[in-house]
Amino acid sequence: MSPIAANLNAVRARIAAAAQSAGRDPHSIRLLAVSKTWPASDVSAAFEAGQYAFGENYADELGAKAAELAHFPLIEWHFIGALQSNKTRVVAENCAWAHGIGRLKIAERLSAQRPENLPPLQICLQVNVSGEASKSGVPIEEAVPLAHAVAALPRLVLRGLMCIPEPTGDVALLRRRFALLRELNEQLKSAGLAVDTLSMGMSHDLEAAIAEGATIVRVGTAIFGSRPSRAQTDHTEGVVSQ
Ligand SMILES: *Cc1c(COP(=O)(O)O)cnc(C)c1O
């Protein structure tokens, strides 16, 4: 068995155990394998081990990898990073989902650029559940109006919410952040929006997220290994593009 296949099995076992302790059906939680910085060959290895959904953070890298792996049409690409408005097209054309959306302008561009031959792009709004401790995502008090505006766009489907809490070893604090996202999703349901997705939990905190209702966990390091630092990655990308 390849190391990636073994890691995938270990992560699936963690998800199953966390679901069981929370009294939840393990099948109600989807694993998104975060392949950012890793080559297409690692995505293929995971795909051959039965993993279909992959998350990418950088639009250029997503475009390159999707092209390289076009012979695997079953791969489902999710964009999970902060998206700049000049990079929306590659996401609109290649992804099934986008999770990092925190501004209406970005959502409008994705809707306008979504190709007619593809189903609507599925969206999770990123919410800043950490207040001052974080900068990314829509502020909590603006999440409901943004959700209504995004849900009204023709080529998008609002599926739910996503968060990345500030890094902390304080599990009780993490659980409060994740619980806040769950409560906000309940608020959207009460307001008549058909949301069903909570995208939360990563390699180090997926148990806390599942305990609070995560339906998608986004896991990179525990599957593919530790990433090189961003500085090294930028250097490598610079060399490749020359
Ligand atoms: C990198 C990343 C992940 C995966 O993080 P790991 O700690 O490697 O599991 C999940 N979500 C987002 C938004 C990320 O940028």
Short mmCIF file of N, CA and C in Angstrom, two decimals, residues 25 40 53 60 101 109 117 125 158 183 199 210 241:
data_model
loop_
_atom_site.label_atom_id
_atom_site.label_comp_id
_atom_site.label_asym_id
_atom_site.label_seq_id
_atom_site.Cartn_x
_atom_site.Cartn_y
_atom_site.Cartn_z
N ASP A 25 -23.61 9.51 12.03
CA ASP A 25 -23.34 8.55 10.97
C ASP A 25 -22.05 8.98 10.26
N ALA A 40 0.66 16.54 -9.07
CA ALA A 40 -0.46 15.77 -9.60
C ALA A 40 -0.28 14.28 -9.34
N ALA A 53 -12.53 13.73 -3.97
CA ALA A 53 -12.65 15.19 -3.78
C ALA A 53 -11.32 15.77 -3.31
N ASP A 60 -3.77 29.42 -9.76
CA ASP A 60 -2.88 28.99 -10.85
C ASP A 60 -2.53 27.50 -10.71
N ILE A 101 -15.51 31.84 -0.01
CA ILE A 101 -16.15 33.04 -0.53
C ILE A 101 -16.64 33.93 0.62
N ARG A 109 -18.93 37.30 -9.86
CA ARG A 109 -18.05 36.94 -10.98
C ARG A 109 -18.10 35.44 -11.25
N ASN A 117 -22.47 24.60 -19.70
CA ASN A 117 -22.54 23.13 -19.77
C ASN A 117 -22.23 22.45 -18.44
N LEU A 125 -19.88 29.88 2.14
CA LEU A 125 -19.37 31.20 2.52
C LEU A 125 -18.40 31.04 3.68
N LEU A 158 -25.92 27.92 -3.03
CA LEU A 158 -25.37 28.09 -1.68
C LEU A 158 -25.60 26.80 -0.89
N GLU A 183 -24.48 27.20 14.51
CA GLU A 183 -25.66 28.01 14.87
C GLU A 183 -26.03 28.98 13.76
N SER A 199 -18.40 23.19 6.34
CA SER A 199 -17.04 22.85 5.94
C SER A 199 -16.09 23.34 7.02
N ILE A 210 -16.02 17.68 13.93
CA ILE A 210 -17.05 16.65 13.76
C ILE A 210 -17.98 16.64 14.97
N SER A 241 8.22 28.99 -13.48
CA SER A 241 7.58 29.87 -14.45
C SER A 241 8.58 30.62 -15.33
#
